[in-house]
Amino acid sequence: MTVQAAGPAARPSEATLEAVRTLVGFPTVSRDSNLGLIEWVRDLLARRGVPARLTYDAAGGKANLFATLGEGPGAGIVLSGHTDVVPVDGQDWDSDPFTLREADGRLYGRGAADMKGFIGAALAQLERFLAAGLPHPVHLALSYDEEVGCLGVRGLLRDLRQARIQPAGCIVGEPTGMQAVVGHKGLVGYRCRIRGREAHSALTPQGVNAVEYAARLVVYIRMIADRLRALEQRHFGYDVPHSTLNTGLIEGGIAINVVPRDCSFVFECRYLPSTDPQAVLDEIRVYAERELLPQMREVAPEAAIAFEQLAELPAFEAEPGQPLTDFARKLAASRLGAQSGAQEPGAGFEPAADKGRYVAFGTEAGLFQRAGIPTVLCGPGHIAQAHKPNEWIALDQLAQCEQFMLRLAQGDPAFGAR
């Protein structure tokens, strides 16, 4: 089969549309189970004689799936996608979020862009991936709980390591406008709990005000953020070219006339790949232990400050010149017409001009890279179309992703056959 470049009126095949329609129909919000979707894919593969490896969460209500398509030599390439989606609660949708709707060259539905469009385009090409003669296998990796900290994929990667399965590369199909993305910031999130001593507000010196000490710590965190903004070496691939700190939630106190015993706050650090987030936390912890705690314990020996990690998502930066990046660019190399190009700045693809793109949002890419698997991001749609009411993906973006899969199925021995 000859692969044709997608044109201005490009439309994906009915097989791809049906696969995306089915996937969107599973309401796989992160707080709920994804087993309906995973078992549907497992059964779809089983009917074609393909076994699937499932790894479950501790409660058994969610699962990852990993399957190998084709019997070509070499380690093969992973097509990776997360199955969970963000909630629709409180959002004003024009139609049922879990029923795919087509209008004006777009497909609307929760997860259409992030990232069931990519998964559907891959599943629609199962027969071609399984055809004899593929120069290298294609692996399908589907994960749970990406939207709440990339939790599921960690178990999938542990299982691959234990099974001694080491793919040659991984393409994470997050919405990048079908452009190869080579980096994103990392994220760590923490909760800090302050324990002081209660007192009647008329006897304030007899208490230790946990809210006030939390406020001093929050101000110190902001001072570090200001220093990073002023002094950190810039990376102008990002729209915010330095690492950032943000305090997003604070809770404490019970009444205006009570010196509060307890206070907690949540903060995050979004860091450049060149920055050590542990060094940032260590500086915050040292200030708390050396400057604040001694003052607190002069009044209340039981006073305490504790830090709890809530989230950890490693930064991702592809190795310069890694073959996988050029391979993904070749698979995606077609210029689309006005439909998607007019929607988002920079849509389309120019191999000669594209020296590496970066995105602000986090993904599972850093975890695949940490596992020793070269990785690149490349998928249909744009992140600006995701996570909001009437999430959508352009039909021509999905058509370009389908062409990407067809090229991969045709086989290019230049990569994946190591």
Tab-separated table of C-alpha atoms in Angstrom:
chain	number	residue	atom	x	y	z
A	1	MET	CA	0.000	0.000	0.000
A	2	THR	CA	1.308	3.454	-0.905
A	3	VAL	CA	1.012	6.072	1.775
A	4	GLN	CA	-0.262	9.398	0.488
A	5	ALA	CA	0.430	12.712	2.187
A	6	ALA	CA	-2.557	14.127	3.994
A	7	GLY	CA	-4.079	17.125	2.212
A	8	PRO	CA	-6.264	20.061	3.221
A	9	ALA	CA	-9.431	17.967	3.212
A	10	ALA	CA	-7.784	14.943	4.824
A	11	ARG	CA	-10.049	12.631	6.748
A	12	PRO	CA	-9.097	9.502	8.692
A	13	SER	CA	-10.466	6.118	7.713
A	14	GLU	CA	-13.692	4.772	9.193
A	15	ALA	CA	-11.605	2.177	11.051
A	16	THR	CA	-9.730	4.920	12.886
A	17	LEU	CA	-12.902	6.884	13.573
A	18	GLU	CA	-14.631	3.804	14.956
A	19	ALA	CA	-11.675	2.989	17.205
A	20	VAL	CA	-11.598	6.534	18.604
A	21	ARG	CA	-15.385	6.504	19.020
A	22	THR	CA	-15.188	3.299	21.052
A	23	LEU	CA	-12.322	4.551	23.228
A	24	VAL	CA	-14.040	7.862	24.021
A	25	GLY	CA	-17.131	5.874	24.972
A	26	PHE	CA	-15.274	4.429	27.967
A	27	PRO	CA	-15.516	7.073	30.781
A	28	THR	CA	-12.015	6.415	32.073
A	29	VAL	CA	-11.726	9.400	34.434
A	30	SER	CA	-8.640	8.873	36.616
A	31	ARG	CA	-10.661	8.436	39.816
A	32	ASP	CA	-12.556	5.524	38.191
A	33	SER	CA	-11.560	2.169	36.728
A	34	ASN	CA	-10.140	1.826	33.217
A	35	LEU	CA	-10.677	-1.948	33.058
A	36	GLY	CA	-13.524	-1.740	30.544
A	37	LEU	CA	-11.235	-0.092	28.000
A	38	ILE	CA	-8.231	-2.286	28.791
A	39	GLU	CA	-10.245	-5.500	28.546
A	40	TRP	CA	-11.765	-4.346	25.245
A	41	VAL	CA	-8.266	-3.831	23.815
A	42	ARG	CA	-7.079	-7.130	25.321
A	43	ASP	CA	-9.957	-8.985	23.644
A	44	LEU	CA	-9.357	-7.139	20.355
A	45	LEU	CA	-5.765	-8.362	20.410
A	46	ALA	CA	-6.717	-11.880	21.507
A	47	ARG	CA	-8.976	-12.289	18.466
A	48	ARG	CA	-5.860	-11.725	16.362
A	49	GLY	CA	-3.759	-14.151	18.369
A	50	VAL	CA	-1.802	-11.463	20.237
A	51	PRO	CA	-1.254	-11.999	23.971
A	52	ALA	CA	-1.248	-8.957	26.237
A	53	ARG	CA	0.594	-8.349	29.495
A	54	LEU	CA	-1.596	-6.638	32.111
A	55	THR	CA	-0.220	-5.021	35.258
A	56	TYR	CA	-2.755	-3.931	37.897
A	57	ASP	CA	-2.868	-1.318	40.617
A	58	ALA	CA	-2.925	-2.459	44.256
A	59	ALA	CA	-6.739	-2.578	44.376
A	60	GLY	CA	-7.083	-4.458	41.080
A	61	GLY	CA	-9.434	-1.854	39.624
A	62	LYS	CA	-7.052	-0.419	37.039
A	63	ALA	CA	-4.535	-1.933	34.660
A	64	ASN	CA	-1.800	-1.210	32.141
A	65	LEU	CA	-1.526	-3.197	28.932
A	66	PHE	CA	1.561	-4.106	26.918
A	67	ALA	CA	1.477	-6.136	23.711
A	68	THR	CA	3.907	-6.886	20.899
A	69	LEU	CA	2.662	-6.681	17.312
A	70	GLY	CA	4.621	-8.386	14.551
A	71	GLU	CA	7.535	-10.776	14.644
A	72	GLY	CA	10.298	-8.793	13.003
A	73	PRO	CA	13.821	-8.956	14.420
A	74	GLY	CA	15.144	-6.471	16.913
A	75	ALA	CA	13.815	-4.727	19.985
A	76	GLY	CA	11.055	-2.749	18.293
A	77	ILE	CA	9.305	0.547	18.954
A	78	VAL	CA	6.727	1.344	21.631
A	79	LEU	CA	3.592	3.344	20.848
A	80	SER	CA	2.621	4.682	24.262
A	81	GLY	CA	-0.650	6.234	25.379
A	82	HIS	CA	-2.454	6.796	28.660
A	83	THR	CA	-6.056	5.642	28.915
A	84	ASP	CA	-7.250	7.922	31.718
A	85	VAL	CA	-8.857	11.318	31.185
A	86	VAL	CA	-9.520	14.341	33.393
A	87	PRO	CA	-12.995	14.863	34.923
A	88	VAL	CA	-15.842	16.736	33.249
A	89	ASP	CA	-17.446	17.838	36.539
A	90	GLY	CA	-18.680	21.420	36.433
A	91	GLN	CA	-17.760	21.884	32.759
A	92	ASP	CA	-20.348	23.185	30.312
A	93	TRP	CA	-20.354	20.702	27.433
A	94	ASP	CA	-22.585	21.052	24.366
A	95	SER	CA	-23.004	17.270	24.135
A	96	ASP	CA	-22.292	14.066	26.047
A	97	PRO	CA	-18.523	14.149	26.753
A	98	PHE	CA	-18.300	10.375	26.381
A	99	THR	CA	-20.053	10.172	23.006
A	100	LEU	CA	-17.800	11.204	20.121
A	101	ARG	CA	-19.417	13.982	18.066
A	102	GLU	CA	-18.281	15.238	14.659
A	103	ALA	CA	-18.882	18.817	13.534
A	104	ASP	CA	-17.038	21.362	11.387
A	105	GLY	CA	-14.020	19.190	10.725
A	106	ARG	CA	-13.563	18.322	14.395
A	107	LEU	CA	-14.218	15.401	16.719
A	108	TYR	CA	-15.518	16.375	20.161
A	109	GLY	CA	-15.275	14.213	23.269
A	110	ARG	CA	-13.321	13.813	26.492
A	111	GLY	CA	-9.968	12.334	25.572
A	112	ALA	CA	-10.312	12.958	21.830
A	113	ALA	CA	-7.109	15.011	21.905
A	114	ASP	CA	-5.560	13.715	25.133
A	115	MET	CA	-4.982	11.043	24.029
A	116	LYS	CA	-7.460	8.540	22.634
A	117	GLY	CA	-7.023	9.869	19.101
A	118	PHE	CA	-3.458	8.539	19.033
A	119	ILE	CA	-4.439	5.219	20.604
A	120	GLY	CA	-7.336	4.787	18.177
A	121	ALA	CA	-5.132	5.480	15.156
A	122	ALA	CA	-2.710	2.796	16.381
A	123	LEU	CA	-5.423	0.214	17.054
A	124	ALA	CA	-6.917	0.758	13.591
A	125	GLN	CA	-3.654	-0.495	12.053
A	126	LEU	CA	-3.412	-3.764	13.994
A	127	GLU	CA	-3.716	-5.918	10.883
A	128	ARG	CA	-0.913	-4.070	9.125
A	129	PHE	CA	1.355	-4.190	12.173
A	130	LEU	CA	0.774	-7.944	12.322
A	131	ALA	CA	1.462	-8.532	8.622
A	132	ALA	CA	4.474	-10.647	7.751
A	133	GLY	CA	7.629	-8.801	6.802
A	134	LEU	CA	7.566	-5.953	9.339
A	135	PRO	CA	11.264	-5.168	9.828
A	136	HIS	CA	10.811	-4.696	13.564
A	137	PRO	CA	7.988	-5.315	16.047
A	138	VAL	CA	5.687	-2.561	17.247
A	139	HIS	CA	4.778	-2.595	20.938
A	140	LEU	CA	1.554	-1.118	22.275
A	141	ALA	CA	1.729	0.328	25.812
A	142	LEU	CA	-1.440	1.641	27.482
A	143	SER	CA	-1.288	3.027	31.016
A	144	TYR	CA	-3.600	4.211	33.780
A	145	ASP	CA	-3.453	7.289	36.049
A	146	GLU	CA	-1.165	9.443	33.927
A	147	GLU	CA	-3.280	12.497	34.689
A	148	VAL	CA	-2.703	12.176	38.439
A	149	GLY	CA	1.061	11.724	38.485
A	150	CYS	CA	2.000	9.122	35.838
A	151	LEU	CA	1.325	6.380	38.363
A	152	GLY	CA	0.426	3.387	36.230
A	153	VAL	CA	3.297	3.398	33.756
A	154	ARG	CA	5.778	2.825	36.597
A	155	GLY	CA	4.341	-0.656	37.131
A	156	LEU	CA	4.376	-1.346	33.397
A	157	LEU	CA	8.057	-0.417	33.187
A	158	ARG	CA	8.903	-2.568	36.223
A	159	ASP	CA	7.195	-5.505	34.543
A	160	LEU	CA	9.146	-4.982	31.306
A	161	ARG	CA	12.409	-4.806	33.241
A	162	GLN	CA	11.637	-8.017	35.106
A	163	ALA	CA	10.691	-9.711	31.825
A	164	ARG	CA	13.893	-8.382	30.217
A	165	ILE	CA	11.959	-6.610	27.487
A	166	GLN	CA	13.993	-3.591	26.347
A	167	PRO	CA	12.485	-1.781	23.329
A	168	ALA	CA	14.725	0.261	21.052
A	169	GLY	CA	12.575	3.382	21.400
A	170	CYS	CA	9.260	4.833	22.522
A	171	ILE	CA	6.913	7.307	20.833
A	172	VAL	CA	4.566	8.881	23.380
A	173	GLY	CA	1.508	10.092	21.472
A	174	GLU	CA	0.646	13.185	23.516
A	175	PRO	CA	-0.969	16.019	21.509
A	176	THR	CA	1.934	17.852	19.857
A	177	GLY	CA	0.386	18.756	16.494
A	178	MET	CA	2.204	15.733	15.006
A	179	GLN	CA	5.550	17.421	15.599
A	180	ALA	CA	8.441	15.663	17.281
A	181	VAL	CA	8.957	17.099	20.767
A	182	VAL	CA	12.270	16.460	22.485
A	183	GLY	CA	11.794	17.875	25.978
A	184	HIS	CA	9.571	19.002	28.821
A	185	LYS	CA	10.075	20.218	32.371
A	186	GLY	CA	9.952	17.966	35.387
A	187	LEU	CA	7.595	18.350	38.333
A	188	VAL	CA	7.780	17.580	42.022
A	189	GLY	CA	4.967	18.367	44.440
A	190	TYR	CA	5.051	18.426	48.248
A	191	ARG	CA	2.809	18.959	51.233
A	192	CYS	CA	4.339	20.738	54.233
A	193	ARG	CA	2.695	20.255	57.641
A	194	ILE	CA	3.398	22.705	60.471
A	195	ARG	CA	2.604	21.703	64.075
A	196	GLY	CA	2.665	24.521	66.646
A	197	ARG	CA	0.775	24.977	69.922
A	198	GLU	CA	-2.783	26.176	70.484
A	199	ALA	CA	-3.587	29.075	72.800
A	200	HIS	CA	-6.303	31.634	73.386
A	201	SER	CA	-5.546	34.606	71.182
A	202	ALA	CA	-5.524	36.824	74.298
A	203	LEU	CA	-2.494	34.788	75.395
A	204	THR	CA	-0.773	34.701	72.025
A	205	PRO	CA	2.836	34.490	73.355
A	206	GLN	CA	1.961	31.187	75.039
A	207	GLY	CA	1.179	29.597	71.678
A	208	VAL	CA	3.087	28.871	68.469
A	209	ASN	CA	1.132	30.110	65.471
A	210	ALA	CA	1.408	27.419	62.787
A	211	VAL	CA	-0.176	29.670	60.161
A	212	GLU	CA	2.408	32.388	60.696
A	213	TYR	CA	5.328	29.972	60.473
A	214	ALA	CA	3.803	28.438	57.352
A	215	ALA	CA	3.562	31.946	55.894
A	216	ARG	CA	7.252	32.539	56.587
A	217	LEU	CA	8.108	29.304	54.809
A	218	VAL	CA	5.884	30.185	51.832
A	219	VAL	CA	7.640	33.550	51.550
A	220	TYR	CA	11.011	31.779	51.606
A	221	ILE	CA	9.854	29.479	48.794
A	222	ARG	CA	8.880	32.548	46.811
A	223	MET	CA	12.346	34.030	47.419
A	224	ILE	CA	13.900	30.914	45.897
A	225	ALA	CA	11.535	31.208	42.928
A	226	ASP	CA	12.567	34.834	42.414
A	227	ARG	CA	16.240	33.841	42.540
A	228	LEU	CA	15.746	31.119	39.932
A	229	ARG	CA	13.952	33.583	37.720
A	230	ALA	CA	16.800	36.077	38.042
A	231	LEU	CA	19.850	33.822	37.975
A	232	GLU	CA	19.100	30.373	36.542
A	233	GLN	CA	20.528	29.640	33.113
A	234	ARG	CA	17.708	30.080	30.612
A	235	HIS	CA	16.338	27.450	28.244
A	236	PHE	CA	14.506	29.390	25.562
A	237	GLY	CA	12.871	26.304	24.112
A	238	TYR	CA	10.202	26.782	26.822
A	239	ASP	CA	7.660	29.573	26.994
A	240	VAL	CA	8.757	30.052	30.635
A	241	PRO	CA	12.518	29.586	30.223
A	242	HIS	CA	13.406	28.964	33.881
A	243	SER	CA	12.306	26.706	36.725
A	244	THR	CA	9.327	27.844	38.804
A	245	LEU	CA	7.897	27.327	42.290
A	246	ASN	CA	4.256	27.753	43.224
A	247	THR	CA	2.276	27.401	46.461
A	248	GLY	CA	-1.175	26.294	45.380
A	249	LEU	CA	-3.121	25.469	48.550
A	250	ILE	CA	-2.935	26.417	52.234
A	251	GLU	CA	-5.139	25.318	55.139
A	252	GLY	CA	-4.951	26.180	58.826
A	253	GLY	CA	-6.652	27.559	61.892
A	254	ILE	CA	-10.101	27.043	63.399
A	255	ALA	CA	-11.187	30.481	64.655
A	256	ILE	CA	-10.060	34.093	64.766
A	257	ASN	CA	-9.534	33.972	68.548
A	258	VAL	CA	-7.475	30.749	68.610
A	259	VAL	CA	-3.737	30.608	67.969
A	260	PRO	CA	-3.686	27.851	65.333
A	261	ARG	CA	-1.835	24.663	66.178
A	262	ASP	CA	-1.846	23.199	62.662
A	263	CYS	CA	-1.310	24.451	59.160
A	264	SER	CA	-0.445	22.720	55.910
A	265	PHE	CA	0.298	23.913	52.409
A	266	VAL	CA	1.012	22.317	49.053
A	267	PHE	CA	3.705	23.554	46.692
A	268	GLU	CA	5.301	22.413	43.466
A	269	CYS	CA	8.507	22.923	41.520
A	270	ARG	CA	8.471	22.734	37.722
A	271	TYR	CA	12.108	22.455	36.828
A	272	LEU	CA	14.325	22.525	33.779
A	273	PRO	CA	16.140	19.276	32.951
A	274	SER	CA	19.394	20.961	34.012
A	275	THR	CA	18.077	21.783	37.516
A	276	ASP	CA	18.239	19.425	40.501
A	277	PRO	CA	14.837	19.586	42.247
A	278	GLN	CA	16.218	17.798	45.304
A	279	ALA	CA	18.637	20.669	45.867
A	280	VAL	CA	15.686	23.073	45.872
A	281	LEU	CA	13.805	21.001	48.463
A	282	ASP	CA	16.944	20.596	50.565
A	283	GLU	CA	17.325	24.363	50.744
A	284	ILE	CA	13.713	24.754	51.886
A	285	ARG	CA	14.121	21.995	54.458
A	286	VAL	CA	17.346	23.482	55.860
A	287	TYR	CA	15.645	26.856	56.331
A	288	ALA	CA	12.752	25.179	58.135
A	289	GLU	CA	14.986	23.129	60.433
A	290	ARG	CA	17.684	25.695	61.206
A	291	GLU	CA	15.752	28.958	61.231
A	292	LEU	CA	12.115	28.230	62.069
A	293	LEU	CA	12.055	25.132	64.277
A	294	PRO	CA	14.441	26.472	66.951
A	295	GLN	CA	12.218	29.535	67.384
A	296	MET	CA	9.081	27.405	67.572
A	297	ARG	CA	10.578	24.986	70.113
A	298	GLU	CA	11.571	27.749	72.482
A	299	VAL	CA	7.845	27.874	73.332
A	300	ALA	CA	6.656	24.418	72.249
A	301	PRO	CA	9.224	21.574	72.321
A	302	GLU	CA	6.700	19.398	70.476
A	303	ALA	CA	6.603	21.733	67.448
A	304	ALA	CA	7.375	20.112	64.103
A	305	ILE	CA	7.698	20.781	60.384
A	306	ALA	CA	7.349	17.807	58.029
A	307	PHE	CA	7.477	17.445	54.247
A	308	GLU	CA	5.604	14.802	52.246
A	309	GLN	CA	6.156	14.190	48.539
A	310	LEU	CA	2.878	14.106	46.621
A	311	ALA	CA	4.047	13.869	43.027
A	312	GLU	CA	7.214	13.245	41.072
A	313	LEU	CA	7.462	13.460	37.315
A	314	PRO	CA	10.990	13.506	35.904
A	315	ALA	CA	12.009	16.058	33.327
A	316	PHE	CA	12.453	14.796	29.790
A	317	GLU	CA	15.136	15.834	27.342
A	318	ALA	CA	16.026	13.587	24.431
A	319	GLU	CA	19.671	12.909	23.751
A	320	PRO	CA	20.891	15.318	21.049
A	321	GLY	CA	20.863	13.654	17.655
A	322	GLN	CA	19.150	10.468	18.838
A	323	PRO	CA	18.019	8.465	15.754
A	324	LEU	CA	14.493	8.043	17.136
A	325	THR	CA	13.767	11.779	16.842
A	326	ASP	CA	14.615	11.849	13.144
A	327	PHE	CA	12.682	8.611	12.666
A	328	ALA	CA	9.545	10.163	14.218
A	329	ARG	CA	9.983	13.261	12.065
A	330	LYS	CA	10.094	11.117	8.933
A	331	LEU	CA	6.945	9.257	9.962
A	332	ALA	CA	5.130	12.553	10.623
A	333	ALA	CA	6.560	14.529	7.684
A	334	SER	CA	3.560	15.914	5.838
A	335	ARG	CA	2.174	19.423	5.798
A	336	LEU	CA	-1.517	19.828	6.467
A	337	GLY	CA	-3.856	22.430	5.123
A	338	ALA	CA	-5.584	25.322	6.754
A	339	GLN	CA	-7.842	23.367	9.097
A	340	SER	CA	-5.217	22.489	11.690
A	341	GLY	CA	-2.583	25.012	10.667
A	342	ALA	CA	-4.955	27.915	11.267
A	343	GLN	CA	-6.017	26.600	14.654
A	344	GLU	CA	-2.641	26.532	16.390
A	345	PRO	CA	0.564	28.476	15.739
A	346	GLY	CA	3.289	26.249	14.364
A	347	ALA	CA	1.007	23.402	13.234
A	348	GLY	CA	2.345	21.387	10.297
A	349	PHE	CA	5.907	20.153	9.913
A	350	GLU	CA	9.078	21.486	8.337
A	351	PRO	CA	11.933	18.992	8.776
A	352	ALA	CA	14.656	21.408	7.699
A	353	ALA	CA	13.572	24.093	10.163
A	354	ASP	CA	12.633	21.877	13.114
A	355	LYS	CA	15.686	21.579	15.392
A	356	GLY	CA	13.825	20.427	18.479
A	357	ARG	CA	10.594	21.468	20.178
A	358	TYR	CA	9.681	21.637	23.847
A	359	VAL	CA	6.364	21.653	25.704
A	360	ALA	CA	5.297	22.948	29.091
A	361	PHE	CA	3.144	19.995	30.144
A	362	GLY	CA	4.450	16.820	31.758
A	363	THR	CA	4.237	13.315	30.297
A	364	GLU	CA	5.410	9.747	30.832
A	365	ALA	CA	8.382	10.347	28.518
A	366	GLY	CA	10.845	11.007	31.328
A	367	LEU	CA	9.976	7.666	32.939
A	368	PHE	CA	10.567	5.747	29.693
A	369	GLN	CA	13.842	7.601	29.287
A	370	ARG	CA	14.830	6.813	32.889
A	371	ALA	CA	14.223	3.130	32.029
A	372	GLY	CA	16.877	3.400	29.320
A	373	ILE	CA	14.438	3.634	26.397
A	374	PRO	CA	15.078	6.489	23.914
A	375	THR	CA	11.867	8.516	23.728
A	376	VAL	CA	10.169	11.255	21.725
A	377	LEU	CA	6.724	12.878	21.924
A	378	CYS	CA	4.613	12.951	18.759
A	379	GLY	CA	0.839	12.794	18.555
A	380	PRO	CA	-2.236	14.420	17.001
A	381	GLY	CA	-4.054	17.472	18.293
A	382	HIS	CA	-2.899	20.255	20.586
A	383	ILE	CA	-2.798	20.484	24.365
A	384	ALA	CA	-4.768	23.748	24.201
A	385	GLN	CA	-7.756	21.704	22.976
A	386	ALA	CA	-7.611	19.259	25.928
A	387	HIS	CA	-8.861	19.315	29.540
A	388	LYS	CA	-11.643	21.801	28.839
A	389	PRO	CA	-15.330	21.717	27.845
A	390	ASN	CA	-15.892	20.458	24.310
A	391	GLU	CA	-12.395	18.974	24.021
A	392	TRP	CA	-11.704	18.369	20.345
A	393	ILE	CA	-9.256	17.156	17.740
A	394	ALA	CA	-9.205	18.193	14.076
A	395	LEU	CA	-10.014	15.447	11.599
A	396	ASP	CA	-6.955	16.307	9.539
A	397	GLN	CA	-4.716	15.951	12.596
A	398	LEU	CA	-6.114	12.467	13.118
A	399	ALA	CA	-5.627	11.757	9.405
A	400	GLN	CA	-1.987	12.783	9.680
A	401	CYS	CA	-1.581	10.451	12.663
A	402	GLU	CA	-3.107	7.659	10.590
A	403	GLN	CA	-0.519	8.315	7.863
A	404	PHE	CA	2.164	8.183	10.564
A	405	MET	CA	0.921	4.721	11.588
A	406	LEU	CA	0.734	3.532	7.986
A	407	ARG	CA	4.339	4.551	7.378
A	408	LEU	CA	5.366	2.731	10.539
A	409	ALA	CA	3.441	-0.366	9.424
A	410	GLN	CA	5.106	-0.292	6.003
A	411	GLY	CA	8.388	-0.604	7.814
A	412	ASP	CA	11.552	1.424	7.844
A	413	PRO	CA	14.531	-0.719	8.837
A	414	ALA	CA	16.512	2.381	9.789
A	415	PHE	CA	15.302	2.210	13.374
A	416	GLY	CA	13.949	-0.326	15.815
A	417	ALA	CA	15.852	-3.358	14.512
A	418	ARG	CA	18.855	-3.162	16.775
